[in-house]
mmCIF file of C-alpha atoms and ligand atoms in Angstrom:
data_model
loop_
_atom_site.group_PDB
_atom_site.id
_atom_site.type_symbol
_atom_site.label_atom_id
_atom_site.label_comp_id
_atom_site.label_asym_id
_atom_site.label_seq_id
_atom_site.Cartn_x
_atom_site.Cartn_y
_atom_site.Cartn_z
ATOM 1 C CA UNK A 1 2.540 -1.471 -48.201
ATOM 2 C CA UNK A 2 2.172 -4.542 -45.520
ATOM 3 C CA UNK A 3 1.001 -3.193 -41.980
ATOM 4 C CA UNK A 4 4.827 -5.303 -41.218
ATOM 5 C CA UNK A 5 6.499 -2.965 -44.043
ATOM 6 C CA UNK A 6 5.593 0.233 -42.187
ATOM 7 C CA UNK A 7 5.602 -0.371 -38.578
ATOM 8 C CA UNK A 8 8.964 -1.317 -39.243
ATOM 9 C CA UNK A 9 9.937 1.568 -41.270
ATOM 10 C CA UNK A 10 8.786 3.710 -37.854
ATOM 11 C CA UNK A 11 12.436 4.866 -36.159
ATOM 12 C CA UNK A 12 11.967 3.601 -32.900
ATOM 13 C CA UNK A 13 10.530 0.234 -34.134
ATOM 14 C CA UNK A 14 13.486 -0.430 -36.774
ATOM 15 C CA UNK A 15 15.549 -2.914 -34.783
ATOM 16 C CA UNK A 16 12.682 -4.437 -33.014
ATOM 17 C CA UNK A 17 11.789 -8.369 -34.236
ATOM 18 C CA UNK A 18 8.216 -8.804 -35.290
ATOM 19 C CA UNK A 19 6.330 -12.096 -35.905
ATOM 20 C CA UNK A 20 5.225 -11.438 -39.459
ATOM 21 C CA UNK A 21 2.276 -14.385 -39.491
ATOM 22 C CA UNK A 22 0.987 -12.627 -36.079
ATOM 23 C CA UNK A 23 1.202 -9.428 -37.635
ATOM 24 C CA UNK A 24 -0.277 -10.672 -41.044
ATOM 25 C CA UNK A 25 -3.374 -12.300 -39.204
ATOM 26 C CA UNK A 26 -4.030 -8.808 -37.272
ATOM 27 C CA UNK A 27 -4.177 -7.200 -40.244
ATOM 28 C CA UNK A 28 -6.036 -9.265 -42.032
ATOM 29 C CA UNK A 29 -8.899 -8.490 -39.132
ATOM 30 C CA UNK A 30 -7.717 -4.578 -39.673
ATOM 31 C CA UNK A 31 -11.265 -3.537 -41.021
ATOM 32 C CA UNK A 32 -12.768 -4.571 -37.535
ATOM 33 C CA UNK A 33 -10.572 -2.387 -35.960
ATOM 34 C CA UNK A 34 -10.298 0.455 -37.780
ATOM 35 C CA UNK A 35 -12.555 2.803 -36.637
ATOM 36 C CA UNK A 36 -11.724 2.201 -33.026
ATOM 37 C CA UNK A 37 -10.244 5.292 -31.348
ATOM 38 C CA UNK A 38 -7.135 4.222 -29.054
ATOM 39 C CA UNK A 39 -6.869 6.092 -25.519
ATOM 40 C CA UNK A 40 -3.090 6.941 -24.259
ATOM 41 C CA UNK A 41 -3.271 6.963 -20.683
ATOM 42 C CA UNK A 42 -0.746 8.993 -18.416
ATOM 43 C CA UNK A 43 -1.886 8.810 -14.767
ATOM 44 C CA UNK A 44 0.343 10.760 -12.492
ATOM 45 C CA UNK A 45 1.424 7.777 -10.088
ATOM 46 C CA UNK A 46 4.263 7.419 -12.306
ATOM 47 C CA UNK A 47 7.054 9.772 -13.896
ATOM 48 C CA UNK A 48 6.558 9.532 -17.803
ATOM 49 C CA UNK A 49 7.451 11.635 -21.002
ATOM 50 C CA UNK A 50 7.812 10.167 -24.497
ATOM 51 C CA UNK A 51 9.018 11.431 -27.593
ATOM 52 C CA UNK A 52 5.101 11.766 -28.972
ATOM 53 C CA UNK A 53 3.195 11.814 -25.887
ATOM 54 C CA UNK A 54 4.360 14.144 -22.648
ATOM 55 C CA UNK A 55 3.624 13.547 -19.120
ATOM 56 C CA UNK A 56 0.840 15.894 -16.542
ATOM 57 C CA UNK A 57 3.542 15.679 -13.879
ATOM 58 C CA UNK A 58 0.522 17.264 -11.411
ATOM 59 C CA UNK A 59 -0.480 14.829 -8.999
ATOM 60 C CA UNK A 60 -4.282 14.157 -10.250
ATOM 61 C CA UNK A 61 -4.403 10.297 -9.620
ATOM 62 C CA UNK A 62 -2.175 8.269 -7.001
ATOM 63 C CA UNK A 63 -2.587 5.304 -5.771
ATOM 64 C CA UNK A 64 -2.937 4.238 -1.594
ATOM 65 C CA UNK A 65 -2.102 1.603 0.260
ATOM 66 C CA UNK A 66 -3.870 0.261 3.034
ATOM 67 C CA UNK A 67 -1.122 -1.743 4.655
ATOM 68 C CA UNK A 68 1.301 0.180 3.500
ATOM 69 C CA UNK A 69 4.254 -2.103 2.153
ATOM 70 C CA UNK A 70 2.648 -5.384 3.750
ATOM 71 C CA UNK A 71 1.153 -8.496 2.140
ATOM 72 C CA UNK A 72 0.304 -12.110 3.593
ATOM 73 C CA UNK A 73 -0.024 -13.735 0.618
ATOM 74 C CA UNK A 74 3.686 -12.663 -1.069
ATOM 75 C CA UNK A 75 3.290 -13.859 -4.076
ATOM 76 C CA UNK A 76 5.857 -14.977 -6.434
ATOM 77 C CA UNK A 77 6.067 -12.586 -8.986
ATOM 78 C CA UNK A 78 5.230 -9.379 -6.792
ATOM 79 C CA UNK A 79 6.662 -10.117 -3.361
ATOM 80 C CA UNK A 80 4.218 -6.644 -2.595
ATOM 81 C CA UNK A 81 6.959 -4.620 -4.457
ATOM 82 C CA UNK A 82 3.916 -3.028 -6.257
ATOM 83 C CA UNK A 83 2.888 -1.681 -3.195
ATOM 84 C CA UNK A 84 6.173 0.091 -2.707
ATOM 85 C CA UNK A 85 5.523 3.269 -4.773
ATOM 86 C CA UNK A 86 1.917 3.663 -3.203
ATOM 87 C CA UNK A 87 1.640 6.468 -0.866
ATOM 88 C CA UNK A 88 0.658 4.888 2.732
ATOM 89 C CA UNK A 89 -2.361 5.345 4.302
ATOM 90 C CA UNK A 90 -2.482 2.571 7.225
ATOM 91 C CA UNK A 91 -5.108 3.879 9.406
ATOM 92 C CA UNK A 92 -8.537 5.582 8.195
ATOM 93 C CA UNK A 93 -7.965 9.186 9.279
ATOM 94 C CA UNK A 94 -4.544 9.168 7.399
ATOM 95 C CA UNK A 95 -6.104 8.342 4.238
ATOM 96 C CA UNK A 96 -8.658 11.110 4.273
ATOM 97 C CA UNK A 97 -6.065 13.595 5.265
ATOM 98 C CA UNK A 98 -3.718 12.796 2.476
ATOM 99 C CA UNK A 99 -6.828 12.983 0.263
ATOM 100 C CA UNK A 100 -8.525 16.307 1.409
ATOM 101 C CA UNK A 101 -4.813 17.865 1.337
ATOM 102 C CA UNK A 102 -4.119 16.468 -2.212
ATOM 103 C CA UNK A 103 -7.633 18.238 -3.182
ATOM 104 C CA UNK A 104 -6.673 21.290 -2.030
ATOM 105 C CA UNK A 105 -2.957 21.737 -3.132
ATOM 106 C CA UNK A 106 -3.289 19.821 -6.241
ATOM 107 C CA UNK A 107 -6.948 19.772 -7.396
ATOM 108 C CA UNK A 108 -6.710 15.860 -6.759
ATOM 109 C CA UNK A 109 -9.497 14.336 -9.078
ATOM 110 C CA UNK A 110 -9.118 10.960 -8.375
ATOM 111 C CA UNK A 111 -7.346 7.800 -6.937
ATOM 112 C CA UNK A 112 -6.505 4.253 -6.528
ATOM 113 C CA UNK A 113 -7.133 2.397 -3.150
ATOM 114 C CA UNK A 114 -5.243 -1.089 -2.650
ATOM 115 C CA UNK A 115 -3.201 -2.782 -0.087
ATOM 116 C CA UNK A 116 -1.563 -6.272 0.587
ATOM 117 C CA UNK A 117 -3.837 -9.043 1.214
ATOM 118 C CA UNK A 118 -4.336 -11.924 3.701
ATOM 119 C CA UNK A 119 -3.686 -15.899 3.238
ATOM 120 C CA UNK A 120 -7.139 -15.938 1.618
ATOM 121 C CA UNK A 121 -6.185 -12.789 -0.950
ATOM 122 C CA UNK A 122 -8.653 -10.678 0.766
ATOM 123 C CA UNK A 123 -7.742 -7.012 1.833
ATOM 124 C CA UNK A 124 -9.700 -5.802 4.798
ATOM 125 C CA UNK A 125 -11.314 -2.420 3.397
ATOM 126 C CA UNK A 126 -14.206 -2.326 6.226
ATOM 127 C CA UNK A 127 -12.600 0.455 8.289
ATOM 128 C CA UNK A 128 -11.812 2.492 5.330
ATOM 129 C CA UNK A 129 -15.652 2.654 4.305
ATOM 130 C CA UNK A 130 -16.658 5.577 6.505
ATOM 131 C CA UNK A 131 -13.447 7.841 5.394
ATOM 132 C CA UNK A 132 -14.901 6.948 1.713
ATOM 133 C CA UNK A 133 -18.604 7.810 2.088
ATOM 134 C CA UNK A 134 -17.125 11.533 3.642
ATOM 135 C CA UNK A 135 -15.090 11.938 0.525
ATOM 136 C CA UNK A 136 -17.628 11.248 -1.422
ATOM 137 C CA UNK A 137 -20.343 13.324 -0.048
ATOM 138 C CA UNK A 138 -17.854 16.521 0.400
ATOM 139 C CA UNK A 139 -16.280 16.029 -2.937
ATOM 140 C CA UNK A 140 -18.557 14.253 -5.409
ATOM 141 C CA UNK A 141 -16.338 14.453 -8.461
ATOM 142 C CA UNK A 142 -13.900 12.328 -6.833
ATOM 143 C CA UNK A 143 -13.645 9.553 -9.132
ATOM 144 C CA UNK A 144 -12.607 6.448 -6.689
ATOM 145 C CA UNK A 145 -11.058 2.763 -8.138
ATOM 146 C CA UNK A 146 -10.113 0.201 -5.892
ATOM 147 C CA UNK A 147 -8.337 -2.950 -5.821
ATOM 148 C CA UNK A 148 -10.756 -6.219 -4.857
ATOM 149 C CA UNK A 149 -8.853 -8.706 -4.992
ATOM 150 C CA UNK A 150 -11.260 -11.898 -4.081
ATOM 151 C CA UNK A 151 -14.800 -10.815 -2.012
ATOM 152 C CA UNK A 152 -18.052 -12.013 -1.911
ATOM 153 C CA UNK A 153 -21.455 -10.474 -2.510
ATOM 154 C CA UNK A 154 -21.404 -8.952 0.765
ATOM 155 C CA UNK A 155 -18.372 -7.329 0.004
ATOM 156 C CA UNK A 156 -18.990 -5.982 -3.400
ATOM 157 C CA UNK A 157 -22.048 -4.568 -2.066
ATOM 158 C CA UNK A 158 -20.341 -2.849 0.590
ATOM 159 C CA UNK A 159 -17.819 -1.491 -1.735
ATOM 160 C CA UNK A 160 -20.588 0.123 -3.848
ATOM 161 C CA UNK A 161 -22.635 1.703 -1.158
ATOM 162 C CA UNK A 162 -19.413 3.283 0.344
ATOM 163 C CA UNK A 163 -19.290 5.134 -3.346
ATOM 164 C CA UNK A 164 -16.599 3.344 -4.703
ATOM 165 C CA UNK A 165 -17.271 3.820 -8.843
ATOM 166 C CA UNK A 166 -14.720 1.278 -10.088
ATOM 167 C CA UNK A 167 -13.578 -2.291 -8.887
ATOM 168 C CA UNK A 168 -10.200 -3.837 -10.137
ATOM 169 C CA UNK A 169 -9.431 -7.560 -9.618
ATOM 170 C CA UNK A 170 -6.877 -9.859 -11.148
ATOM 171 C CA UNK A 171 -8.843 -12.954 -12.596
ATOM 172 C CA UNK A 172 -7.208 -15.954 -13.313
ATOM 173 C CA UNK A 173 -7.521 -18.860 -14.950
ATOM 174 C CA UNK A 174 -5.025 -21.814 -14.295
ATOM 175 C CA UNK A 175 -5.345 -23.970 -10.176
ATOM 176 C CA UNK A 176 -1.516 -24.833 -10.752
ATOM 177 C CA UNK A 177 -0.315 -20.136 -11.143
ATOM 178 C CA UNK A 178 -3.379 -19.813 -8.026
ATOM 179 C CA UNK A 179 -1.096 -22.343 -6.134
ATOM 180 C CA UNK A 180 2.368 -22.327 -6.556
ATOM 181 C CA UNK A 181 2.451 -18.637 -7.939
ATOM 182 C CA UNK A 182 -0.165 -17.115 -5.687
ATOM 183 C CA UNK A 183 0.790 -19.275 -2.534
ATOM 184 C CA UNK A 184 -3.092 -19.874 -2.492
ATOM 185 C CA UNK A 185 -5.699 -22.545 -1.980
ATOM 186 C CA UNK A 186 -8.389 -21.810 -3.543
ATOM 187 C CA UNK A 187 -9.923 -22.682 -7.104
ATOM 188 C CA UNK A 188 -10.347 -20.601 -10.318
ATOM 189 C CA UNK A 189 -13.848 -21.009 -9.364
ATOM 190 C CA UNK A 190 -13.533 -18.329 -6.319
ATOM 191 C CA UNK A 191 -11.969 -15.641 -8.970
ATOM 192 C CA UNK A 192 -15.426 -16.067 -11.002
ATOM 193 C CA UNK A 193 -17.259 -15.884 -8.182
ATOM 194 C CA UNK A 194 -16.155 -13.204 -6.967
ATOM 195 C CA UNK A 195 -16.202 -11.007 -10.652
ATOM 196 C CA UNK A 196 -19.920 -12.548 -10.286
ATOM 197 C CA UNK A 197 -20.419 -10.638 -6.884
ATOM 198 C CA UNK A 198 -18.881 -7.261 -8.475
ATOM 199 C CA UNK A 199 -20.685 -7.112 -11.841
ATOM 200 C CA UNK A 200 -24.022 -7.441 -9.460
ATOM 201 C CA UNK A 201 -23.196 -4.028 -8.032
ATOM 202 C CA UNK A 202 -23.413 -0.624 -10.239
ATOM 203 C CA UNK A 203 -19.634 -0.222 -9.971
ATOM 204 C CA UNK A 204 -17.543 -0.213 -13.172
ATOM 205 C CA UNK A 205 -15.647 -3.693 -13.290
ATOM 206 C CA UNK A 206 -12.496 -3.487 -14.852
ATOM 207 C CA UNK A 207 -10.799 -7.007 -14.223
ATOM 208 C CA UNK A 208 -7.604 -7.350 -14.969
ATOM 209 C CA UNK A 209 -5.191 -10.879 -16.550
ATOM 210 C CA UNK A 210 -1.888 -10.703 -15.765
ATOM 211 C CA UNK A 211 -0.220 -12.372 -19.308
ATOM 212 C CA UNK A 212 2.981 -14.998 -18.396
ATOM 213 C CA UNK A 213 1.668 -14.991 -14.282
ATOM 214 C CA UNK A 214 2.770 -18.463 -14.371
ATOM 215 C CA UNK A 215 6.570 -18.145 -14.310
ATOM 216 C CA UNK A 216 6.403 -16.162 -17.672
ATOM 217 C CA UNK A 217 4.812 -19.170 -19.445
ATOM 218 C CA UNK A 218 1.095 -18.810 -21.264
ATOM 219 C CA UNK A 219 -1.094 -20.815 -18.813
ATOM 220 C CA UNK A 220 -4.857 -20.140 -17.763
ATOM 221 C CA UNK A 221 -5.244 -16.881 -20.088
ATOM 222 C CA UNK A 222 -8.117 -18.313 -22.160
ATOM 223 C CA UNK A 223 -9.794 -19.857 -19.353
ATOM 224 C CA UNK A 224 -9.605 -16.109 -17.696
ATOM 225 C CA UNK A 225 -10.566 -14.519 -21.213
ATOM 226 C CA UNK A 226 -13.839 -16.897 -21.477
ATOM 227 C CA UNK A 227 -14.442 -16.061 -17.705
ATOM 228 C CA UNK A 228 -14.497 -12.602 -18.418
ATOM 229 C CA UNK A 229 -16.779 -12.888 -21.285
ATOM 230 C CA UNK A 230 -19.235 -14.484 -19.071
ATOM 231 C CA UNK A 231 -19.838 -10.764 -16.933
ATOM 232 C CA UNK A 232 -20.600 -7.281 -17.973
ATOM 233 C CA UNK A 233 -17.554 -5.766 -17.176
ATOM 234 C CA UNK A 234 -17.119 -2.207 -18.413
ATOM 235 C CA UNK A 235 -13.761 -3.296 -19.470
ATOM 236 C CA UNK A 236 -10.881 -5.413 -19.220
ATOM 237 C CA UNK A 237 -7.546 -4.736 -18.245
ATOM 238 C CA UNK A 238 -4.103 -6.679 -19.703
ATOM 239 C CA UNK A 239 -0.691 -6.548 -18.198
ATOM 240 C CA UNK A 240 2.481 -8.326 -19.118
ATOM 241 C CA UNK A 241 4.163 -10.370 -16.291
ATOM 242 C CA UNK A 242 7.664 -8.005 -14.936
ATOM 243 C CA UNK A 243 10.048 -10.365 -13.944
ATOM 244 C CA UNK A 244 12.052 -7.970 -11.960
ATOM 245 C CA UNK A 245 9.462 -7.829 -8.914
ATOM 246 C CA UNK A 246 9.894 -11.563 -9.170
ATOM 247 C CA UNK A 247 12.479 -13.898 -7.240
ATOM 248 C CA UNK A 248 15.671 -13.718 -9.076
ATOM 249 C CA UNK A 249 15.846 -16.531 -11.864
ATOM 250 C CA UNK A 250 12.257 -17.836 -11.090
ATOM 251 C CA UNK A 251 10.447 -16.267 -14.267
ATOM 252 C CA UNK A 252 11.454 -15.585 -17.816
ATOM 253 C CA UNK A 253 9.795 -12.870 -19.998
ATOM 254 C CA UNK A 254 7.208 -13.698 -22.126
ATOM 255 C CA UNK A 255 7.569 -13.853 -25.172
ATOM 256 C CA UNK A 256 6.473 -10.423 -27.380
ATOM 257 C CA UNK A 257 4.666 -12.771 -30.019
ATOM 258 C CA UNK A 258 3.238 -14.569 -26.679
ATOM 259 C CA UNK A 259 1.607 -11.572 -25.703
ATOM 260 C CA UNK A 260 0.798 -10.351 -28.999
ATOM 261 C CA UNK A 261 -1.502 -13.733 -29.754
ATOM 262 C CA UNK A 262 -3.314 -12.939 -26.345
ATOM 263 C CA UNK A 263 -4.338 -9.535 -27.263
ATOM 264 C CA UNK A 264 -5.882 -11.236 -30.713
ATOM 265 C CA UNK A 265 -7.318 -13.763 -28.740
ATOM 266 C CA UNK A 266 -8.822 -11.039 -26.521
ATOM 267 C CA UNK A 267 -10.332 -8.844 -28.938
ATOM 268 C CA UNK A 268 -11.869 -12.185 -30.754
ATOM 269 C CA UNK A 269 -13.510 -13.477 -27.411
ATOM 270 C CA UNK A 270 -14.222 -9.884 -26.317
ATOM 271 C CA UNK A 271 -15.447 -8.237 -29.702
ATOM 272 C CA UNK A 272 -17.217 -5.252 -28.012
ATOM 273 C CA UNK A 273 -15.352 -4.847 -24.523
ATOM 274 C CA UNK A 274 -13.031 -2.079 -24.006
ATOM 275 C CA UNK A 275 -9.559 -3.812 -23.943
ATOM 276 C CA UNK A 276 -6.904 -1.695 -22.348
ATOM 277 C CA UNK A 277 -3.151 -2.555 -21.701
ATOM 278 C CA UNK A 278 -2.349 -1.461 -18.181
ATOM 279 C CA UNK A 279 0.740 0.338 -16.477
ATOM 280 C CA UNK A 280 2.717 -3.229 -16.010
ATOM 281 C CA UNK A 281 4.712 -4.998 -18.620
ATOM 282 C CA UNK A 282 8.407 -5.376 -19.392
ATOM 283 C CA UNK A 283 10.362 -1.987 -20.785
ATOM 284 C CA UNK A 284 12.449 -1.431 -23.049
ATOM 285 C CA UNK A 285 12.120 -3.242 -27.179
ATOM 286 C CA UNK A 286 10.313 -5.742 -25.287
ATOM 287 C CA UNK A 287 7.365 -2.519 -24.410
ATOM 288 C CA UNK A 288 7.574 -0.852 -27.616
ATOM 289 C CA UNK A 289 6.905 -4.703 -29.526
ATOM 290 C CA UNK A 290 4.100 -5.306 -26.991
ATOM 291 C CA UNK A 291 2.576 -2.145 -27.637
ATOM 292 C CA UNK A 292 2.511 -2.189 -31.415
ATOM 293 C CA UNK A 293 1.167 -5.289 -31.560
ATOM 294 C CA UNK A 294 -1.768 -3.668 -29.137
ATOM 295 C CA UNK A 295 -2.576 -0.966 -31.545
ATOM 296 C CA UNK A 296 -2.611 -3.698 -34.085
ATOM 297 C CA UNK A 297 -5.052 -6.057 -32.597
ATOM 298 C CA UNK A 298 -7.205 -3.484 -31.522
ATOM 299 C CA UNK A 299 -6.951 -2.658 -27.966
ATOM 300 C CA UNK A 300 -8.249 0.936 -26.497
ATOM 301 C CA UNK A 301 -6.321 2.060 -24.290
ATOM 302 C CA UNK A 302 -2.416 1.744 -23.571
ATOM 303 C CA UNK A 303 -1.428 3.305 -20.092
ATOM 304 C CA UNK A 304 2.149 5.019 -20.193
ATOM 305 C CA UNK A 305 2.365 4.098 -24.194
ATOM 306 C CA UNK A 306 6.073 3.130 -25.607
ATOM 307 C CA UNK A 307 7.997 4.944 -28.206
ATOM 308 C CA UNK A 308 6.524 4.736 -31.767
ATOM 309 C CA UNK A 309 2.354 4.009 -30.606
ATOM 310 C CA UNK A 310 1.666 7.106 -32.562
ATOM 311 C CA UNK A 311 3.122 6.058 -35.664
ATOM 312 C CA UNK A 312 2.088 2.884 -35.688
ATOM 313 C CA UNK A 313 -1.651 4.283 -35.195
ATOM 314 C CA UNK A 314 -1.250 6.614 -37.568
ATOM 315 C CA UNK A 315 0.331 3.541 -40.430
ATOM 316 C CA UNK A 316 -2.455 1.808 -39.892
ATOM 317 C CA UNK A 317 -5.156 4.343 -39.663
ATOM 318 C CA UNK A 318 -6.479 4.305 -36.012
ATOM 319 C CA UNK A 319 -7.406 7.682 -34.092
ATOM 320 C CA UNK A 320 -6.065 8.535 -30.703
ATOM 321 C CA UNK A 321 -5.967 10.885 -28.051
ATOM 322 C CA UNK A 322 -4.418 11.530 -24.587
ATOM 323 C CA UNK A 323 -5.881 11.444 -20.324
ATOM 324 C CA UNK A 324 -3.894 11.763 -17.273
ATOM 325 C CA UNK A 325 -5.618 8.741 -15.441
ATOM 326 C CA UNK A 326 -5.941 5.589 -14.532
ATOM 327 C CA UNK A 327 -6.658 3.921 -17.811
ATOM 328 C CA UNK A 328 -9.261 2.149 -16.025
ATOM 329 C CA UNK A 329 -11.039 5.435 -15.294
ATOM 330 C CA UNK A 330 -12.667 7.314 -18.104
ATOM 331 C CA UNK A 331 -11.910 11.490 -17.581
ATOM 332 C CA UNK A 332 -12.714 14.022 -20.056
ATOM 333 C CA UNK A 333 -16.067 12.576 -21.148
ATOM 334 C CA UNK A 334 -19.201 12.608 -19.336
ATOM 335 C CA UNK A 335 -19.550 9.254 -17.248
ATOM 336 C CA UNK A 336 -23.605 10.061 -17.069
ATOM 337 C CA UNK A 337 -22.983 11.803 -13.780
ATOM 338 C CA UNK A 338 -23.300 14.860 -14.863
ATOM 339 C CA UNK A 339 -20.184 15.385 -13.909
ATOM 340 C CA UNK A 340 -17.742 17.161 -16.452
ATOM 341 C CA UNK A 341 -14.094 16.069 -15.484
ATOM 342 C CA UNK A 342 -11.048 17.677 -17.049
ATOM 343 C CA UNK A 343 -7.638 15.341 -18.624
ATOM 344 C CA UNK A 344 -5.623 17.180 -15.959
ATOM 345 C CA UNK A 345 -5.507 19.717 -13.036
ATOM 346 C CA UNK A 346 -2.697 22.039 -15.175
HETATM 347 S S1 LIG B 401 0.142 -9.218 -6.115
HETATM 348 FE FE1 LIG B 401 -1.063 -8.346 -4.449
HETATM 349 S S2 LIG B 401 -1.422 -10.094 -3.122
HETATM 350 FE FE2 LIG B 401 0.320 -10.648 -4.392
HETATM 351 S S3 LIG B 401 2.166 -10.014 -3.265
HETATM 352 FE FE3 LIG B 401 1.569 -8.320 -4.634
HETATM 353 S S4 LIG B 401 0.349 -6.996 -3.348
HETATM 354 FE FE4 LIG B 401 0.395 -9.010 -2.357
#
């Protein structure tokens, strides 16, 4: 039986539209991907239960802001509504309250900083340093990620001697989104620059492409893909563009075949990187489509996985298992730390 025949036989895949030539050409690459074990990631900065995978529902990984619900830059598609469900931590000695509290009531083993940024899409970190380097030196199994957005050398360095252990930053790859989406002048050149200045430091880089940024349309993806390739990052991250954080009518959803030919074209430029699908992408069909055709091309990782993931791994003969963490974040393994972490504080 086609990979097509019995993805769609799966229950919660049987109304959902498939491009059978996509499909056809990822499994026509299936022996590349085979052995590739696929990671379901649940952080707990998010409510989520499923059918085949459940939820920690402990609070083991949230995410801060710095500025709370503020951003200079207000970009297009975000408007900083992704900064909305971040717990705010505007001054220093907030954030390493709400940390050292969260260790001690819920066994807190890691988190996400980020905040909005300036005109320039920098987010001014420097005061939050200090609060860092305690947190790190009271409680070294901390795992810490942080948002970049762009930096220079000087800042990555600082980043990584405050004992920050990985670095996120959107990369992309088209002047025209970095203008009229981002509201920003500067060139693609200052996004390579700056994963230049990052992969120079011993942090894990996980940079992340946002797929449809430009107004839902493919535009700058391969250009960000070839980037990428250029660095040793640890891994790279994909999300799907979510029009609802967006101005009303000013982006349409890409389309599921769309995204499904990036995450080939990913895996082909990227053979050996760790591709992961991360927590933002459209819901609904339009997820469970997406996702599938992940698990198909060979990512490994899906954060907050769709209905059917597990029987669509299982028809076409991949292994998985679960964490509760930022699917950026490796827990349960040892990172060569020494430090043994467990999937979740339950
Ligand atoms: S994507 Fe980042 S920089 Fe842009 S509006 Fe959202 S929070 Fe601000």
């Amino acid at each position: 039986m086609s990979w097509l025949d019995q993805i769609t036989a799966i229950e919660a895949l049987e109304d959902a539209a498939f491009d059978p030539a996509l499909v056809a050409a990822m499994e026509a690459r299936g022996s590349l991907i085979k052995d590739r074990a696929i990671r379901f990631s649940t952080p707990t900065f998010k409510e989520y239960d499923s059918a085949e995978v459940k939820g920690c529902g402990k609070n083991s990984f949230p995410a801060f802001s710095i500025t709370g619900g503020a951003c200079a830059l207000d970009c297009d598609h975000c408007q900083a509504k992704i900064l909305e469900p971040m717990i705010s931590a505007i001054k220093p000695e907030i954030l390493d309250q709400k940390v050292r509290d969260l260790i001690m009531l819920q066994d807190l083993q890691g988190f996400l900083l980020s905040g909005g940024s300036n005109r320039r899409n920098e987010i001014r970190y420097e005061r939050f340093y200090p609060v860092i380097e305690g947190l790190k030196r009271d409680f070294p199994h901390l795992k810490i990620a942080i948002h970049t957005a762009l930096t220079d050398e000087a800042g990555a360095k600082r980043m990584e001697a405050a004992g920050v252990d990985t670095a996120m930053m959107d990369v992309i790859g088209s002047e025209d989104t970095i203008r009229d989406v981002y509201h920003l002048d500067r060139p693609v050149e200052d996004f390579e620059a700056t994963l230049a200045a990052l992969t120079s430091t011993s942090m894990d880089i996980s940079p992340h492409i946002v797929v449809g940024l430009h107004y839902g349309e493919l535009r700058g993806e391969q250009r960000a893909l070839d980037i990428v390739s250029r660095y040793p990052t640890k891994a790279l991250v994909l999300v799907v563009i979510m029009p609802f954080y967006a101005k009303p009518g000013t982006f349409k959803t890409p389309a599921t075949a769309d995204v499904g030919k990036i995450f080939l074209q990913a895996r082909e430029t990227l053979p050996d990187r760790q591709l992961l699908l991360g927590c933002a992408r459209p819901a609904g069909m339009h997820k469970r489509v997406t996702d599938a055709y992940a698990v198909m091309a060979g990512l490994d990782g899906i954060a907050f996985p769709a209905e059917g993931v597990v029987g669509v791994s299982q028809a076409i003969g991949r292994s998985y298992h679960q964490e509760h963490a930022c699917c950026s974040i490796k827990i349960g393994g040892d990172l060569g730390t020494g430090v043994k972490l467990r999937s979740c504080a339950a």
